[in-house]
């Protein structure tokens, strides 16, 4: 398994539904994971549900969130060009990957949960003994994943994702199509969150690894890399 690659899935959705309010990939959630994984010797391929261009959430490019790592990737023309022409999830063979990592940004709420390709790929990687992981709204992809018995993958599992209180604090609760925390609980998940909103929190339940919010990316990345190290 150590020779296999990591599949990072990002959104193609650039607005809150049909509204004019812009969203997209929360860039730091991709690059903080990507940077750690590559430096640990892993190969990461970035794909999206539909393929093609990946919109960036404007708020993720604000001064508060663009640290040195994010700036390095923003200033890397080759990396940024790759985000303009991603392969689709359907083009990725699950057998080639040891891990699937679902990144966040509110756009995922529209194109992750009901994507047959996302479900097929995530289910296959997990069934083959791989790791399924997410950060923030990337957990939207977990809602409809299934285990080998056909049960929700998150059922009776400890998971996290962007909390309802964080939607309120972000000022977008009225724009989202559902509340991620509620949807995970509805699938039988043991949803857990940090006591203080918008602080790092990551959870590992076997080969299911999740992070709560954008600032949890480094913590969830460390859990993923630790789980991968166990297979070497």
PDB file of C-alpha atoms in Angstrom:
ATOM      1  CA  UNK A   1       0.000   0.000   0.000  1.00  0.00           C
ATOM      2  CA  UNK A   2       2.884   2.390   0.662  1.00  0.00           C
ATOM      3  CA  UNK A   3       3.572   2.632  -3.087  1.00  0.00           C
ATOM      4  CA  UNK A   4       0.074   3.849  -3.844  1.00  0.00           C
ATOM      5  CA  UNK A   5      -0.900   7.472  -4.247  1.00  0.00           C
ATOM      6  CA  UNK A   6      -3.220   9.775  -2.326  1.00  0.00           C
ATOM      7  CA  UNK A   7      -6.326  11.133  -4.035  1.00  0.00           C
ATOM      8  CA  UNK A   8      -7.339  14.646  -2.943  1.00  0.00           C
ATOM      9  CA  UNK A   9     -10.849  15.624  -4.035  1.00  0.00           C
ATOM     10  CA  UNK A  10     -11.802  19.297  -4.414  1.00  0.00           C
ATOM     11  CA  UNK A  11     -15.012  21.047  -5.416  1.00  0.00           C
ATOM     12  CA  UNK A  12     -16.100  22.506  -8.767  1.00  0.00           C
ATOM     13  CA  UNK A  13     -18.912  24.574  -7.220  1.00  0.00           C
ATOM     14  CA  UNK A  14     -18.141  28.288  -7.137  1.00  0.00           C
ATOM     15  CA  UNK A  15     -21.328  29.745  -5.622  1.00  0.00           C
ATOM     16  CA  UNK A  16     -23.797  29.046  -2.840  1.00  0.00           C
ATOM     17  CA  UNK A  17     -26.251  27.191  -5.046  1.00  0.00           C
ATOM     18  CA  UNK A  18     -27.799  29.483  -7.638  1.00  0.00           C
ATOM     19  CA  UNK A  19     -27.009  32.655  -5.681  1.00  0.00           C
ATOM     20  CA  UNK A  20     -24.328  35.170  -6.611  1.00  0.00           C
ATOM     21  CA  UNK A  21     -22.459  34.606  -3.345  1.00  0.00           C
ATOM     22  CA  UNK A  22     -19.082  33.084  -4.174  1.00  0.00           C
ATOM     23  CA  UNK A  23     -17.507  30.060  -2.535  1.00  0.00           C
ATOM     24  CA  UNK A  24     -15.336  27.184  -3.735  1.00  0.00           C
ATOM     25  CA  UNK A  25     -12.284  25.338  -2.454  1.00  0.00           C
ATOM     26  CA  UNK A  26     -10.849  26.598   0.829  1.00  0.00           C
ATOM     27  CA  UNK A  27      -7.310  26.675  -0.505  1.00  0.00           C
ATOM     28  CA  UNK A  28      -5.476  26.188   2.780  1.00  0.00           C
ATOM     29  CA  UNK A  29      -7.304  22.922   3.382  1.00  0.00           C
ATOM     30  CA  UNK A  30      -5.771  21.517   0.236  1.00  0.00           C
ATOM     31  CA  UNK A  31      -2.280  22.965   0.380  1.00  0.00           C
ATOM     32  CA  UNK A  32      -1.568  22.342   4.065  1.00  0.00           C
ATOM     33  CA  UNK A  33      -2.397  18.665   3.525  1.00  0.00           C
ATOM     34  CA  UNK A  34      -0.661  18.503   0.150  1.00  0.00           C
ATOM     35  CA  UNK A  35       2.496  20.089   1.522  1.00  0.00           C
ATOM     36  CA  UNK A  36       2.733  17.725   4.490  1.00  0.00           C
ATOM     37  CA  UNK A  37       1.983  14.639   2.409  1.00  0.00           C
ATOM     38  CA  UNK A  38       4.481  15.439  -0.342  1.00  0.00           C
ATOM     39  CA  UNK A  39       7.217  16.265   2.158  1.00  0.00           C
ATOM     40  CA  UNK A  40       6.529  12.883   3.802  1.00  0.00           C
ATOM     41  CA  UNK A  41       7.257  11.194   0.474  1.00  0.00           C
ATOM     42  CA  UNK A  42       3.737  10.622  -0.825  1.00  0.00           C
ATOM     43  CA  UNK A  43       2.342  11.463  -4.258  1.00  0.00           C
ATOM     44  CA  UNK A  44      -0.911  13.411  -4.201  1.00  0.00           C
ATOM     45  CA  UNK A  45      -3.239  13.757  -7.176  1.00  0.00           C
ATOM     46  CA  UNK A  46      -5.912  16.466  -7.108  1.00  0.00           C
ATOM     47  CA  UNK A  47      -9.225  15.673  -8.793  1.00  0.00           C
ATOM     48  CA  UNK A  48     -12.742  17.117  -8.756  1.00  0.00           C
ATOM     49  CA  UNK A  49     -16.244  15.697  -9.287  1.00  0.00           C
ATOM     50  CA  UNK A  50     -16.672  17.176 -12.775  1.00  0.00           C
ATOM     51  CA  UNK A  51     -13.036  17.780 -13.713  1.00  0.00           C
ATOM     52  CA  UNK A  52     -11.779  21.079 -15.043  1.00  0.00           C
ATOM     53  CA  UNK A  53     -11.369  24.319 -13.137  1.00  0.00           C
ATOM     54  CA  UNK A  54     -11.502  24.562  -9.361  1.00  0.00           C
ATOM     55  CA  UNK A  55     -12.931  27.843  -8.002  1.00  0.00           C
ATOM     56  CA  UNK A  56     -11.290  29.246  -4.883  1.00  0.00           C
ATOM     57  CA  UNK A  57     -13.315  30.605  -1.999  1.00  0.00           C
ATOM     58  CA  UNK A  58     -12.431  34.319  -1.874  1.00  0.00           C
ATOM     59  CA  UNK A  59     -12.432  34.321   1.902  1.00  0.00           C
ATOM     60  CA  UNK A  60      -9.743  31.633   1.965  1.00  0.00           C
ATOM     61  CA  UNK A  61      -7.448  34.106   0.177  1.00  0.00           C
ATOM     62  CA  UNK A  62      -7.789  36.753   2.851  1.00  0.00           C
ATOM     63  CA  UNK A  63      -4.802  37.959   4.849  1.00  0.00           C
ATOM     64  CA  UNK A  64      -5.896  36.030   7.918  1.00  0.00           C
ATOM     65  CA  UNK A  65      -5.717  32.673   6.115  1.00  0.00           C
ATOM     66  CA  UNK A  66      -2.814  33.074   3.695  1.00  0.00           C
ATOM     67  CA  UNK A  67       0.159  31.936   5.718  1.00  0.00           C
ATOM     68  CA  UNK A  68       3.618  31.150   4.331  1.00  0.00           C
ATOM     69  CA  UNK A  69       2.587  27.706   3.052  1.00  0.00           C
ATOM     70  CA  UNK A  70      -0.506  28.987   1.252  1.00  0.00           C
ATOM     71  CA  UNK A  71       1.491  31.864  -0.246  1.00  0.00           C
ATOM     72  CA  UNK A  72       4.118  29.436  -1.548  1.00  0.00           C
ATOM     73  CA  UNK A  73       1.489  27.500  -3.492  1.00  0.00           C
ATOM     74  CA  UNK A  74      -0.330  30.634  -4.662  1.00  0.00           C
ATOM     75  CA  UNK A  75       2.976  31.780  -6.116  1.00  0.00           C
ATOM     76  CA  UNK A  76       3.610  28.430  -7.821  1.00  0.00           C
ATOM     77  CA  UNK A  77       2.304  28.798 -11.419  1.00  0.00           C
ATOM     78  CA  UNK A  78       2.429  25.052 -12.123  1.00  0.00           C
ATOM     79  CA  UNK A  79       0.380  24.179  -9.041  1.00  0.00           C
ATOM     80  CA  UNK A  80      -2.201  26.888  -9.674  1.00  0.00           C
ATOM     81  CA  UNK A  81      -2.447  25.932 -13.356  1.00  0.00           C
ATOM     82  CA  UNK A  82      -3.185  22.351 -12.295  1.00  0.00           C
ATOM     83  CA  UNK A  83      -6.220  23.641 -10.397  1.00  0.00           C
ATOM     84  CA  UNK A  84      -7.561  25.031 -13.674  1.00  0.00           C
ATOM     85  CA  UNK A  85      -7.597  21.637 -15.369  1.00  0.00           C
ATOM     86  CA  UNK A  86      -8.133  18.848 -12.849  1.00  0.00           C
ATOM     87  CA  UNK A  87      -9.038  15.332 -13.860  1.00  0.00           C
ATOM     88  CA  UNK A  88     -12.479  14.145 -12.819  1.00  0.00           C
ATOM     89  CA  UNK A  89     -12.978  11.632 -10.022  1.00  0.00           C
ATOM     90  CA  UNK A  90     -14.386   9.239 -12.624  1.00  0.00           C
ATOM     91  CA  UNK A  91     -10.995   9.144 -14.357  1.00  0.00           C
ATOM     92  CA  UNK A  92      -9.205   7.953 -11.208  1.00  0.00           C
ATOM     93  CA  UNK A  93      -8.840   4.187 -10.687  1.00  0.00           C
ATOM     94  CA  UNK A  94      -9.472   3.512  -6.959  1.00  0.00           C
ATOM     95  CA  UNK A  95      -6.968   0.629  -7.059  1.00  0.00           C
ATOM     96  CA  UNK A  96      -4.183   3.169  -7.574  1.00  0.00           C
ATOM     97  CA  UNK A  97      -4.749   4.928  -4.248  1.00  0.00           C
ATOM     98  CA  UNK A  98      -4.174   4.107  -0.609  1.00  0.00           C
ATOM     99  CA  UNK A  99      -6.056   7.146   0.664  1.00  0.00           C
ATOM    100  CA  UNK A 100      -8.799   9.527  -0.369  1.00  0.00           C
ATOM    101  CA  UNK A 101      -8.858  12.988   1.188  1.00  0.00           C
ATOM    102  CA  UNK A 102     -11.936  15.175   0.754  1.00  0.00           C
ATOM    103  CA  UNK A 103     -11.093  18.864   1.090  1.00  0.00           C
ATOM    104  CA  UNK A 104     -13.581  21.504   2.146  1.00  0.00           C
ATOM    105  CA  UNK A 105     -15.048  24.822   1.188  1.00  0.00           C
ATOM    106  CA  UNK A 106     -18.804  25.362   1.091  1.00  0.00           C
ATOM    107  CA  UNK A 107     -18.956  24.397  -2.584  1.00  0.00           C
ATOM    108  CA  UNK A 108     -18.633  20.750  -1.575  1.00  0.00           C
ATOM    109  CA  UNK A 109     -22.146  20.878  -0.119  1.00  0.00           C
ATOM    110  CA  UNK A 110     -23.497  20.956  -3.673  1.00  0.00           C
ATOM    111  CA  UNK A 111     -21.245  18.565  -5.594  1.00  0.00           C
ATOM    112  CA  UNK A 112     -19.924  16.007  -3.085  1.00  0.00           C
ATOM    113  CA  UNK A 113     -22.893  14.283  -1.382  1.00  0.00           C
ATOM    114  CA  UNK A 114     -24.786  13.002  -4.437  1.00  0.00           C
ATOM    115  CA  UNK A 115     -21.867  12.358  -6.784  1.00  0.00           C
ATOM    116  CA  UNK A 116     -21.982   8.727  -7.902  1.00  0.00           C
ATOM    117  CA  UNK A 117     -18.295   8.911  -8.813  1.00  0.00           C
ATOM    118  CA  UNK A 118     -17.342  10.252  -5.391  1.00  0.00           C
ATOM    119  CA  UNK A 119     -19.336   7.479  -3.734  1.00  0.00           C
ATOM    120  CA  UNK A 120     -17.936   4.723  -5.967  1.00  0.00           C
ATOM    121  CA  UNK A 121     -14.350   5.842  -5.475  1.00  0.00           C
ATOM    122  CA  UNK A 122     -14.574   6.415  -1.736  1.00  0.00           C
ATOM    123  CA  UNK A 123     -16.357   3.113  -1.155  1.00  0.00           C
ATOM    124  CA  UNK A 124     -13.807   1.212  -3.259  1.00  0.00           C
ATOM    125  CA  UNK A 125     -10.760   2.687  -1.541  1.00  0.00           C
ATOM    126  CA  UNK A 126     -12.176   1.897   1.887  1.00  0.00           C
ATOM    127  CA  UNK A 127     -13.239  -1.630   0.878  1.00  0.00           C
ATOM    128  CA  UNK A 128      -9.689  -2.325  -0.321  1.00  0.00           C
ATOM    129  CA  UNK A 129      -8.252  -1.425   3.083  1.00  0.00           C
ATOM    130  CA  UNK A 130      -7.496   2.206   2.341  1.00  0.00           C
ATOM    131  CA  UNK A 131      -8.052   5.374   4.334  1.00  0.00           C
ATOM    132  CA  UNK A 132     -11.056   7.656   3.883  1.00  0.00           C
ATOM    133  CA  UNK A 133     -10.477  11.133   5.253  1.00  0.00           C
ATOM    134  CA  UNK A 134     -11.823  14.669   5.136  1.00  0.00           C
ATOM    135  CA  UNK A 135     -11.528  18.126   6.581  1.00  0.00           C
ATOM    136  CA  UNK A 136     -14.256  20.681   7.263  1.00  0.00           C
ATOM    137  CA  UNK A 137     -17.041  20.543   4.619  1.00  0.00           C
ATOM    138  CA  UNK A 138     -15.175  17.755   2.863  1.00  0.00           C
ATOM    139  CA  UNK A 139     -17.122  15.498   5.221  1.00  0.00           C
ATOM    140  CA  UNK A 140     -20.126  16.135   2.950  1.00  0.00           C
ATOM    141  CA  UNK A 141     -18.671  13.326   0.832  1.00  0.00           C
ATOM    142  CA  UNK A 142     -19.001  10.900   3.737  1.00  0.00           C
ATOM    143  CA  UNK A 143     -22.752  11.285   4.045  1.00  0.00           C
ATOM    144  CA  UNK A 144     -23.585   8.735   1.360  1.00  0.00           C
ATOM    145  CA  UNK A 145     -20.536   6.443   1.538  1.00  0.00           C
ATOM    146  CA  UNK A 146     -21.285   2.824   2.448  1.00  0.00           C
ATOM    147  CA  UNK A 147     -19.392  -0.023   4.072  1.00  0.00           C
ATOM    148  CA  UNK A 148     -19.210  -3.579   2.737  1.00  0.00           C
ATOM    149  CA  UNK A 149     -22.556  -4.424   4.350  1.00  0.00           C
ATOM    150  CA  UNK A 150     -24.312  -1.478   2.741  1.00  0.00           C
ATOM    151  CA  UNK A 151     -24.536   0.548   5.945  1.00  0.00           C
ATOM    152  CA  UNK A 152     -23.523   4.214   6.108  1.00  0.00           C
ATOM    153  CA  UNK A 153     -19.750   4.332   6.508  1.00  0.00           C
ATOM    154  CA  UNK A 154     -20.088   6.847   9.348  1.00  0.00           C
ATOM    155  CA  UNK A 155     -22.645   4.783  11.274  1.00  0.00           C
ATOM    156  CA  UNK A 156     -21.504   4.309  14.883  1.00  0.00           C
ATOM    157  CA  UNK A 157     -18.173   5.934  13.992  1.00  0.00           C
ATOM    158  CA  UNK A 158     -16.595   8.973  15.616  1.00  0.00           C
ATOM    159  CA  UNK A 159     -16.372  11.733  13.022  1.00  0.00           C
ATOM    160  CA  UNK A 160     -16.248  15.502  12.830  1.00  0.00           C
ATOM    161  CA  UNK A 161     -16.818  18.245  10.285  1.00  0.00           C
ATOM    162  CA  UNK A 162     -17.847  21.895  10.171  1.00  0.00           C
ATOM    163  CA  UNK A 163     -20.170  22.456  13.130  1.00  0.00           C
ATOM    164  CA  UNK A 164     -23.520  24.234  13.087  1.00  0.00           C
ATOM    165  CA  UNK A 165     -22.216  26.849  15.501  1.00  0.00           C
ATOM    166  CA  UNK A 166     -19.379  27.516  13.051  1.00  0.00           C
ATOM    167  CA  UNK A 167     -21.868  28.049  10.210  1.00  0.00           C
ATOM    168  CA  UNK A 168     -23.472  30.731  12.383  1.00  0.00           C
ATOM    169  CA  UNK A 169     -20.133  32.316  13.210  1.00  0.00           C
ATOM    170  CA  UNK A 170     -19.188  32.318   9.523  1.00  0.00           C
ATOM    171  CA  UNK A 171     -22.445  34.146   8.778  1.00  0.00           C
ATOM    172  CA  UNK A 172     -23.597  31.649   6.128  1.00  0.00           C
ATOM    173  CA  UNK A 173     -26.062  29.406   7.967  1.00  0.00           C
ATOM    174  CA  UNK A 174     -28.939  30.772   5.887  1.00  0.00           C
ATOM    175  CA  UNK A 175     -27.115  30.054   2.608  1.00  0.00           C
ATOM    176  CA  UNK A 176     -26.245  26.385   3.042  1.00  0.00           C
ATOM    177  CA  UNK A 177     -28.543  23.612   1.722  1.00  0.00           C
ATOM    178  CA  UNK A 178     -28.212  21.543   4.907  1.00  0.00           C
ATOM    179  CA  UNK A 179     -26.312  21.457   8.179  1.00  0.00           C
ATOM    180  CA  UNK A 180     -23.397  19.044   7.970  1.00  0.00           C
ATOM    181  CA  UNK A 181     -23.440  18.228  11.672  1.00  0.00           C
ATOM    182  CA  UNK A 182     -27.121  17.237  11.451  1.00  0.00           C
ATOM    183  CA  UNK A 183     -26.610  15.136   8.313  1.00  0.00           C
ATOM    184  CA  UNK A 184     -23.759  13.167   9.859  1.00  0.00           C
ATOM    185  CA  UNK A 185     -25.811  12.493  12.970  1.00  0.00           C
ATOM    186  CA  UNK A 186     -28.760  11.426  10.798  1.00  0.00           C
ATOM    187  CA  UNK A 187     -26.533   8.750   9.248  1.00  0.00           C
ATOM    188  CA  UNK A 188     -25.768   7.382  12.691  1.00  0.00           C
ATOM    189  CA  UNK A 189     -22.389   9.042  13.194  1.00  0.00           C
ATOM    190  CA  UNK A 190     -21.037   9.824  16.632  1.00  0.00           C
ATOM    191  CA  UNK A 191     -20.404  13.444  15.758  1.00  0.00           C
ATOM    192  CA  UNK A 192     -17.819  15.172  17.944  1.00  0.00           C
ATOM    193  CA  UNK A 193     -16.546  18.750  17.906  1.00  0.00           C
ATOM    194  CA  UNK A 194     -14.149  20.952  19.787  1.00  0.00           C
ATOM    195  CA  UNK A 195     -15.417  22.775  22.845  1.00  0.00           C
ATOM    196  CA  UNK A 196     -14.294  26.075  21.358  1.00  0.00           C
ATOM    197  CA  UNK A 197     -15.487  26.735  17.771  1.00  0.00           C
ATOM    198  CA  UNK A 198     -12.942  27.458  15.041  1.00  0.00           C
ATOM    199  CA  UNK A 199     -10.114  25.710  16.875  1.00  0.00           C
ATOM    200  CA  UNK A 200      -8.185  22.638  15.665  1.00  0.00           C
ATOM    201  CA  UNK A 201      -9.911  19.299  16.163  1.00  0.00           C
ATOM    202  CA  UNK A 202      -9.312  16.005  14.374  1.00  0.00           C
ATOM    203  CA  UNK A 203     -10.618  12.499  15.002  1.00  0.00           C
ATOM    204  CA  UNK A 204      -9.414   9.074  13.948  1.00  0.00           C
ATOM    205  CA  UNK A 205     -11.727   6.056  14.045  1.00  0.00           C
ATOM    206  CA  UNK A 206      -9.706   3.290  12.442  1.00  0.00           C
ATOM    207  CA  UNK A 207      -9.318   4.057   8.736  1.00  0.00           C
ATOM    208  CA  UNK A 208     -11.833   6.916   8.912  1.00  0.00           C
ATOM    209  CA  UNK A 209     -10.104  10.203   9.730  1.00  0.00           C
ATOM    210  CA  UNK A 210     -11.771  13.622   9.886  1.00  0.00           C
ATOM    211  CA  UNK A 211     -10.991  17.239  10.768  1.00  0.00           C
ATOM    212  CA  UNK A 212     -13.534  19.801  11.924  1.00  0.00           C
ATOM    213  CA  UNK A 213     -12.675  23.109  10.253  1.00  0.00           C
ATOM    214  CA  UNK A 214     -10.004  24.879   8.184  1.00  0.00           C
ATOM    215  CA  UNK A 215      -7.606  25.238  11.106  1.00  0.00           C
ATOM    216  CA  UNK A 216      -7.829  21.474  11.694  1.00  0.00           C
ATOM    217  CA  UNK A 217      -6.084  20.612   8.416  1.00  0.00           C
ATOM    218  CA  UNK A 218      -2.621  20.183   9.907  1.00  0.00           C
ATOM    219  CA  UNK A 219      -3.971  18.018  12.737  1.00  0.00           C
ATOM    220  CA  UNK A 220      -5.960  15.749  10.424  1.00  0.00           C
ATOM    221  CA  UNK A 221      -2.995  15.534   8.061  1.00  0.00           C
ATOM    222  CA  UNK A 222      -0.802  14.265  10.886  1.00  0.00           C
ATOM    223  CA  UNK A 223      -3.372  11.571  11.719  1.00  0.00           C
ATOM    224  CA  UNK A 224      -3.542  10.491   8.070  1.00  0.00           C
ATOM    225  CA  UNK A 225       0.228  10.346   7.717  1.00  0.00           C
ATOM    226  CA  UNK A 226       0.460   8.403  10.963  1.00  0.00           C
ATOM    227  CA  UNK A 227      -2.083   5.876   9.700  1.00  0.00           C
ATOM    228  CA  UNK A 228      -0.178   5.527   6.420  1.00  0.00           C
ATOM    229  CA  UNK A 229       3.059   4.955   8.306  1.00  0.00           C
ATOM    230  CA  UNK A 230       1.448   1.960  10.010  1.00  0.00           C
ATOM    231  CA  UNK A 231       1.168   0.249   6.619  1.00  0.00           C
ATOM    232  CA  UNK A 232       4.846   0.635   5.724  1.00  0.00           C
TER     233      UNK A 232
END
